[in-house]
Amino acid sequence: MTISEAGTRKSPVTLIDGYVPVIDLTSAREGDAAARTLVAKTLGRVCETSGFLAIVGHGVPQERIDEMYRATREFFALADEYKLALVSTPDDPLMRGFGRQGSLAASNSDASVEQERDLPDLSETYTYNRLGEPDGPTLPEGSHPLLTTPNLWPELPGFKEAYRAYYASMEDLATELMRLFALALDLPENWFDDKVDDHMTNLTANYYPAQLVPPKPGQLRKGQHSDWGSLTILYQDDAPGGLQVLDKVGEWVDVPAIEGSFVVNIGDLMAIWTNDRWVSTVHRVVNPAPELAAKERFSVPFFHQPNYGALIECIPTCTAPGNPPRYSPVFSGEYIMEKFRRAYGE
């Protein structure tokens, strides 16, 4: 895809081309219907190739991002005893609160659970979900009662406010992206609205500590995996030891950290929705070079997950007589809970 295909030279949509292109959403947010469709179709072409892109012009205030990042660094700088007081309880199906280093393992259906638990991720986490809020969405009758387990908050000035405000911005951005995705798939713009209006999204802060002890052979900051939901919106800093995606020829490609941008990728449920027209690409977080091993790293993904009762089945525009649906329908809530069960164990 070239800039001339994606927009005009005066107001390009694609700012940087490549396997993980940089897309400017400004004209979609501020322009007319034609401008929105142009951006949407650009996003659609990327989702058919890599499924990974960086976005700018997203409308999220920089001060809101900065506050979230400040709060995140302050939390993970706490002594272990304070963080462990907020450790995720084993019966919380969404694992809210603090996740110790080494607590996350297998994720995808073809993963070796035994092998991945022997080489767990070299990261700590903190997770927040709107289902743990007093005014969180109402779940369907019969859903897991512990999905509304309260969030675990550190007693840090401004932390709760920073995370709630950032989460709200991610909700708005995810809704906008899903509407653009609908246009890209030749659907009405609001086609996804009633499937994500009571979403059950985890916001997870990843802390990758300095590697003062060399990792085991094959052990990474985050092992290779694909994401589980509809889409992921990732904030990442520019510290060494970063995100990579696996391209079509089996080579690992670095995802650059661009100031003021978010990385967006689609997840497994969007691949199911689109009948594999869009790809949920495998990715990982690598270790820093030995001479940079003392550098810590932070990233914060918003793992957008549709409503608990949303039925994920082949979108009408993604099937045809010669291209029947490839997947059985699945409910969003049941799907994500099975993923967490595999990742964290019974």
Short mmCIF file of C-alpha atoms in Angstrom, two decimals:
data_model
loop_
_atom_site.label_atom_id
_atom_site.label_comp_id
_atom_site.label_asym_id
_atom_site.label_seq_id
_atom_site.Cartn_x
_atom_site.Cartn_y
_atom_site.Cartn_z
CA MET A 1 0.00 0.00 0.00
CA THR A 2 1.41 3.38 -0.97
CA ILE A 3 0.51 6.84 0.25
CA SER A 4 -1.06 7.60 -3.11
CA GLU A 5 -3.42 4.65 -2.63
CA ALA A 6 -4.34 5.53 0.93
CA GLY A 7 -4.84 9.26 0.61
CA THR A 8 -3.57 12.42 -0.99
CA ARG A 9 -0.01 13.69 -0.65
CA LYS A 10 -1.40 16.73 1.12
CA SER A 11 -3.37 14.70 3.67
CA PRO A 12 -2.10 11.11 3.59
CA VAL A 13 -3.79 8.38 5.57
CA THR A 14 -0.77 6.07 5.54
CA LEU A 15 2.12 8.03 7.02
CA ILE A 16 4.66 5.21 7.06
CA ASP A 17 4.23 2.16 4.86
CA GLY A 18 5.34 -1.38 5.67
CA TYR A 19 4.23 -4.59 7.33
CA VAL A 20 3.22 -2.55 10.40
CA PRO A 21 2.17 0.77 8.80
CA VAL A 22 1.41 4.01 10.60
CA ILE A 23 -2.15 5.20 9.91
CA ASP A 24 -3.50 8.68 10.67
CA LEU A 25 -7.09 8.62 11.94
CA THR A 26 -7.54 12.40 11.90
CA SER A 27 -9.57 12.57 8.70
CA ALA A 28 -11.84 9.73 9.89
CA ARG A 29 -12.58 11.57 13.14
CA GLU A 30 -12.97 15.01 11.63
CA GLY A 31 -13.91 14.45 7.99
CA ASP A 32 -17.00 13.49 6.03
CA ALA A 33 -18.36 10.06 5.16
CA ALA A 34 -15.99 9.70 2.21
CA ALA A 35 -12.99 10.41 4.44
CA ARG A 36 -14.16 7.84 6.99
CA THR A 37 -14.60 5.23 4.28
CA LEU A 38 -11.12 5.93 2.90
CA VAL A 39 -9.52 5.41 6.31
CA ALA A 40 -11.68 2.35 6.94
CA LYS A 41 -10.67 0.68 3.69
CA THR A 42 -7.02 1.41 4.48
CA LEU A 43 -7.44 -0.29 7.86
CA GLY A 44 -9.15 -3.21 6.17
CA ARG A 45 -6.25 -3.81 3.79
CA VAL A 46 -3.82 -3.86 6.72
CA CYS A 47 -6.04 -6.31 8.61
CA GLU A 48 -5.92 -8.64 5.60
CA THR A 49 -2.11 -8.67 5.53
CA SER A 50 -0.41 -8.23 8.92
CA GLY A 51 -3.30 -7.40 11.24
CA PHE A 52 -0.92 -4.95 12.96
CA LEU A 53 -0.63 -1.19 12.62
CA ALA A 54 0.25 1.94 14.56
CA ILE A 55 -2.24 4.79 14.75
CA VAL A 56 -1.83 8.52 15.28
CA GLY A 57 -4.48 11.21 15.18
CA HIS A 58 -6.49 9.05 17.59
CA GLY A 59 -7.77 11.90 19.77
CA VAL A 60 -6.59 10.55 23.14
CA PRO A 61 -5.13 13.48 25.13
CA GLN A 62 -1.40 13.11 25.75
CA GLU A 63 -1.79 14.19 29.37
CA ARG A 64 -4.15 11.24 29.95
CA ILE A 65 -1.54 8.85 28.55
CA ASP A 66 1.20 10.50 30.62
CA GLU A 67 -0.83 10.15 33.83
CA MET A 68 -1.44 6.47 33.18
CA TYR A 69 2.27 5.91 32.51
CA ARG A 70 3.27 7.79 35.65
CA ALA A 71 0.84 5.77 37.75
CA THR A 72 2.05 2.52 36.20
CA ARG A 73 5.71 3.21 36.92
CA GLU A 74 4.87 4.24 40.47
CA PHE A 75 2.93 1.04 41.10
CA PHE A 76 5.60 -1.35 39.87
CA ALA A 77 8.27 0.55 41.84
CA LEU A 78 6.52 -0.47 45.06
CA ALA A 79 8.15 -3.04 47.30
CA ASP A 80 7.03 -6.62 46.67
CA GLU A 81 5.13 -6.79 49.93
CA TYR A 82 2.79 -3.99 48.81
CA LYS A 83 2.24 -5.46 45.35
CA LEU A 84 1.66 -8.94 46.74
CA ALA A 85 -1.10 -7.55 48.95
CA LEU A 86 -2.98 -6.97 45.65
CA VAL A 87 -2.18 -10.32 44.03
CA SER A 88 -4.91 -11.73 41.81
CA THR A 89 -7.07 -14.25 43.62
CA PRO A 90 -7.10 -17.73 42.04
CA ASP A 91 -10.89 -17.74 41.76
CA ASP A 92 -11.09 -14.47 39.79
CA PRO A 93 -11.71 -15.60 36.19
CA LEU A 94 -10.27 -12.33 34.82
CA MET A 95 -7.20 -12.22 37.12
CA ARG A 96 -7.61 -8.61 38.26
CA GLY A 97 -4.93 -7.08 40.41
CA PHE A 98 -1.23 -7.89 40.56
CA GLY A 99 0.28 -10.78 38.60
CA ARG A 100 3.63 -12.03 39.82
CA GLN A 101 6.48 -12.64 37.42
CA GLY A 102 6.13 -16.14 36.03
CA SER A 103 2.38 -16.42 36.63
CA LEU A 104 1.26 -16.40 32.98
CA ALA A 105 1.84 -19.26 30.61
CA ALA A 106 -0.01 -21.03 27.78
CA SER A 107 -2.55 -19.10 25.75
CA ASN A 108 -3.46 -20.47 22.34
CA SER A 109 -5.21 -23.76 21.59
CA ASP A 110 -2.10 -25.26 19.97
CA ALA A 111 0.24 -24.19 22.78
CA SER A 112 2.14 -26.72 24.85
CA VAL A 113 0.88 -25.99 28.36
CA GLU A 114 3.69 -27.94 30.02
CA GLN A 115 6.42 -26.26 27.98
CA GLU A 116 5.06 -22.75 28.38
CA ARG A 117 4.65 -23.13 32.12
CA ASP A 118 8.28 -24.19 32.28
CA LEU A 119 9.23 -20.97 30.45
CA PRO A 120 6.78 -18.39 31.83
CA ASP A 121 6.75 -14.77 30.75
CA LEU A 122 9.37 -12.51 32.31
CA SER A 123 6.93 -9.84 33.35
CA GLU A 124 4.74 -8.57 36.15
CA THR A 125 1.22 -7.34 35.46
CA TYR A 126 -1.58 -5.25 36.89
CA THR A 127 -5.09 -5.76 35.50
CA TYR A 128 -8.27 -3.67 35.73
CA ASN A 129 -11.69 -4.49 34.26
CA ARG A 130 -14.94 -2.50 34.20
CA LEU A 131 -16.81 -5.61 35.38
CA GLY A 132 -15.18 -5.05 38.77
CA GLU A 133 -16.61 -1.55 39.15
CA PRO A 134 -19.70 -0.80 41.27
CA ASP A 135 -21.47 0.60 38.19
CA GLY A 136 -20.18 -2.08 35.81
CA PRO A 137 -22.41 -3.64 33.15
CA THR A 138 -25.06 -6.21 34.03
CA LEU A 139 -24.15 -9.70 32.88
CA PRO A 140 -26.61 -12.22 31.43
CA GLU A 141 -28.31 -14.66 33.78
CA GLY A 142 -26.18 -17.75 34.28
CA SER A 143 -22.82 -16.05 33.69
CA HIS A 144 -19.96 -16.76 36.08
CA PRO A 145 -20.74 -14.98 39.38
CA LEU A 146 -17.09 -14.08 40.02
CA LEU A 147 -16.78 -12.04 36.83
CA THR A 148 -17.85 -9.05 38.90
CA THR A 149 -15.06 -9.57 41.46
CA PRO A 150 -14.04 -6.05 42.60
CA ASN A 151 -10.90 -4.47 41.21
CA LEU A 152 -7.90 -4.37 43.52
CA TRP A 153 -6.56 -0.83 43.82
CA PRO A 154 -3.20 0.27 45.21
CA GLU A 155 -3.29 3.08 47.75
CA LEU A 156 -1.39 5.49 45.54
CA PRO A 157 -2.51 9.10 45.04
CA GLY A 158 -4.19 9.51 41.66
CA PHE A 159 -3.72 5.90 40.55
CA LYS A 160 -7.38 4.95 40.44
CA GLU A 161 -8.34 8.19 38.72
CA ALA A 162 -5.58 7.83 36.11
CA TYR A 163 -6.59 4.28 35.23
CA ARG A 164 -10.30 4.97 35.07
CA ALA A 165 -9.75 8.00 32.84
CA TYR A 166 -7.37 6.14 30.53
CA TYR A 167 -9.76 3.18 30.33
CA ALA A 168 -12.59 5.53 29.32
CA SER A 169 -10.44 6.92 26.50
CA MET A 170 -9.63 3.40 25.31
CA GLU A 171 -13.36 2.51 25.32
CA ASP A 172 -14.09 5.48 23.06
CA LEU A 173 -11.18 4.67 20.75
CA ALA A 174 -12.15 1.00 20.53
CA THR A 175 -15.73 1.94 19.61
CA GLU A 176 -14.41 4.23 16.86
CA LEU A 177 -12.13 1.50 15.51
CA MET A 178 -14.94 -1.06 15.51
CA ARG A 179 -17.09 1.35 13.52
CA LEU A 180 -14.30 1.84 11.00
CA PHE A 181 -13.86 -1.93 10.87
CA ALA A 182 -17.56 -2.26 10.04
CA LEU A 183 -17.16 0.13 7.11
CA ALA A 184 -14.08 -1.78 5.96
CA LEU A 185 -16.17 -4.98 5.92
CA ASP A 186 -19.00 -3.36 3.91
CA LEU A 187 -21.32 -3.37 6.91
CA PRO A 188 -23.40 -0.53 8.38
CA GLU A 189 -21.12 1.61 10.54
CA ASN A 190 -22.95 0.68 13.75
CA TRP A 191 -23.02 -3.08 13.04
CA PHE A 192 -20.77 -3.94 16.01
CA ASP A 193 -22.29 -1.41 18.45
CA ASP A 194 -24.74 -3.73 20.20
CA LYS A 195 -22.08 -6.45 20.42
CA VAL A 196 -19.56 -4.32 22.31
CA ASP A 197 -21.67 -1.84 24.30
CA ASP A 198 -21.33 -4.02 27.44
CA HIS A 199 -17.80 -5.17 26.66
CA MET A 200 -15.71 -7.01 29.28
CA THR A 201 -12.25 -5.66 28.51
CA ASN A 202 -9.11 -6.14 30.58
CA LEU A 203 -6.66 -3.25 30.73
CA THR A 204 -3.35 -4.87 31.67
CA ALA A 205 -0.14 -3.05 32.51
CA ASN A 206 2.98 -5.09 31.72
CA TYR A 207 6.19 -4.45 33.61
CA TYR A 208 9.32 -6.06 32.20
CA PRO A 209 11.98 -5.79 34.92
CA ALA A 210 15.68 -5.44 34.36
CA GLN A 211 17.12 -8.87 33.54
CA LEU A 212 19.86 -9.08 36.15
CA VAL A 213 19.82 -12.89 35.80
CA PRO A 214 19.99 -14.27 32.23
CA PRO A 215 16.72 -15.90 31.07
CA LYS A 216 16.49 -19.62 30.45
CA PRO A 217 17.12 -20.66 26.83
CA GLY A 218 13.95 -19.87 24.90
CA GLN A 219 12.42 -17.77 27.68
CA LEU A 220 11.12 -14.33 26.63
CA ARG A 221 9.59 -11.28 28.21
CA LYS A 222 6.35 -12.38 26.55
CA GLY A 223 6.18 -15.65 24.64
CA GLN A 224 4.75 -15.85 21.15
CA HIS A 225 0.96 -15.76 21.05
CA SER A 226 -2.00 -14.20 19.32
CA ASP A 227 -4.48 -12.04 21.21
CA TRP A 228 -7.87 -13.44 22.10
CA GLY A 229 -10.51 -10.75 21.62
CA SER A 230 -11.72 -8.41 18.92
CA LEU A 231 -8.82 -5.96 18.92
CA THR A 232 -5.98 -4.75 21.13
CA ILE A 233 -4.88 -1.15 21.62
CA LEU A 234 -1.35 -1.04 23.01
CA TYR A 235 0.66 1.73 24.59
CA GLN A 236 4.37 0.91 24.68
CA ASP A 237 7.41 2.88 25.70
CA ASP A 238 10.63 2.91 23.67
CA ALA A 239 12.78 0.86 26.05
CA PRO A 240 14.87 -1.94 24.50
CA GLY A 241 13.53 -5.46 24.30
CA GLY A 242 10.33 -4.77 22.41
CA LEU A 243 7.39 -6.09 20.44
CA GLN A 244 7.84 -8.21 17.32
CA VAL A 245 5.33 -9.74 14.88
CA LEU A 246 5.77 -12.84 12.74
CA ASP A 247 5.43 -11.97 9.05
CA LYS A 248 4.15 -14.09 6.19
CA VAL A 249 7.55 -15.64 5.44
CA GLY A 250 8.26 -16.56 9.05
CA GLU A 251 10.54 -13.65 9.90
CA TRP A 252 10.20 -11.59 13.08
CA VAL A 253 9.58 -7.89 12.41
CA ASP A 254 10.13 -5.17 15.02
CA VAL A 255 7.13 -2.99 15.86
CA PRO A 256 8.52 0.53 16.31
CA ALA A 257 7.59 2.65 19.31
CA ILE A 258 6.44 5.97 17.81
CA GLU A 259 5.80 8.86 20.14
CA GLY A 260 2.11 9.70 20.42
CA SER A 261 0.96 6.49 18.76
CA PHE A 262 -0.81 3.30 19.76
CA VAL A 263 -0.23 -0.13 18.28
CA VAL A 264 -3.46 -1.80 17.16
CA ASN A 265 -3.87 -5.45 16.26
CA ILE A 266 -6.85 -7.68 15.72
CA GLY A 267 -7.46 -10.75 17.86
CA ASP A 268 -8.74 -14.28 17.39
CA LEU A 269 -12.42 -13.36 17.71
CA MET A 270 -12.13 -10.87 14.86
CA ALA A 271 -10.52 -13.57 12.73
CA ILE A 272 -13.52 -15.82 13.54
CA TRP A 273 -15.94 -12.98 12.77
CA THR A 274 -14.27 -12.36 9.40
CA ASN A 275 -13.82 -16.04 8.48
CA ASP A 276 -10.03 -15.53 8.41
CA ARG A 277 -10.33 -12.70 5.90
CA TRP A 278 -8.52 -10.72 8.61
CA VAL A 279 -5.55 -12.25 10.38
CA SER A 280 -4.78 -12.53 14.08
CA THR A 281 -1.00 -12.39 13.88
CA VAL A 282 1.39 -14.12 16.25
CA HIS A 283 3.64 -11.75 18.19
CA ARG A 284 6.07 -11.70 21.13
CA VAL A 285 8.15 -9.40 23.34
CA VAL A 286 11.86 -10.16 23.12
CA ASN A 287 14.60 -9.77 25.68
CA PRO A 288 16.94 -6.77 25.51
CA ALA A 289 20.50 -7.24 24.31
CA PRO A 290 22.85 -8.24 27.18
CA GLU A 291 24.44 -4.80 27.30
CA LEU A 292 20.95 -3.27 27.77
CA ALA A 293 19.62 -5.89 30.18
CA ALA A 294 19.46 -3.38 33.06
CA LYS A 295 16.74 -1.40 31.24
CA GLU A 296 13.15 -1.98 32.36
CA ARG A 297 10.19 -1.68 30.01
CA PHE A 298 6.46 -0.89 30.28
CA SER A 299 3.49 -1.51 28.01
CA VAL A 300 -0.26 -1.29 28.57
CA PRO A 301 -2.61 -3.26 26.29
CA PHE A 302 -6.39 -2.74 26.22
CA PHE A 303 -7.66 -6.21 25.26
CA HIS A 304 -11.04 -5.31 23.79
CA GLN A 305 -13.48 -8.17 24.46
CA PRO A 306 -17.07 -8.10 23.15
CA ASN A 307 -20.11 -8.43 25.41
CA TYR A 308 -20.34 -11.63 27.43
CA GLY A 309 -23.38 -12.78 25.48
CA ALA A 310 -22.19 -11.62 22.04
CA LEU A 311 -22.39 -14.50 19.57
CA ILE A 312 -19.27 -14.48 17.40
CA GLU A 313 -20.10 -16.06 14.07
CA CYS A 314 -19.17 -15.45 10.46
CA ILE A 315 -20.06 -11.94 9.30
CA PRO A 316 -22.46 -12.01 6.30
CA THR A 317 -20.02 -10.13 4.05
CA CYS A 318 -17.22 -12.62 4.79
CA THR A 319 -18.85 -15.74 3.37
CA ALA A 320 -19.97 -16.84 -0.07
CA PRO A 321 -21.00 -20.08 -1.82
CA GLY A 322 -17.35 -20.98 -2.37
CA ASN A 323 -16.24 -19.69 1.02
CA PRO A 324 -18.40 -21.22 3.77
CA PRO A 325 -17.93 -20.34 7.47
CA ARG A 326 -14.81 -22.03 8.86
CA TYR A 327 -15.64 -21.80 12.57
CA SER A 328 -18.49 -22.83 14.81
CA PRO A 329 -20.19 -19.87 16.53
CA VAL A 330 -18.89 -19.08 20.01
CA PHE A 331 -20.06 -16.80 22.80
CA SER A 332 -17.55 -14.11 23.75
CA GLY A 333 -17.75 -14.66 27.51
CA GLU A 334 -17.39 -18.43 27.38
CA TYR A 335 -14.51 -18.12 24.93
CA ILE A 336 -12.45 -15.71 27.02
CA MET A 337 -12.98 -17.66 30.23
CA GLU A 338 -11.64 -20.82 28.59
CA LYS A 339 -8.59 -18.86 27.41
CA PHE A 340 -7.90 -17.63 30.96
CA ARG A 341 -8.37 -21.15 32.33
CA ARG A 342 -5.67 -22.45 29.99
CA ALA A 343 -3.33 -19.53 30.64
CA TYR A 344 -3.46 -19.58 34.43
CA GLY A 345 -4.46 -23.16 35.18
CA GLU A 346 -7.44 -24.57 36.99
#
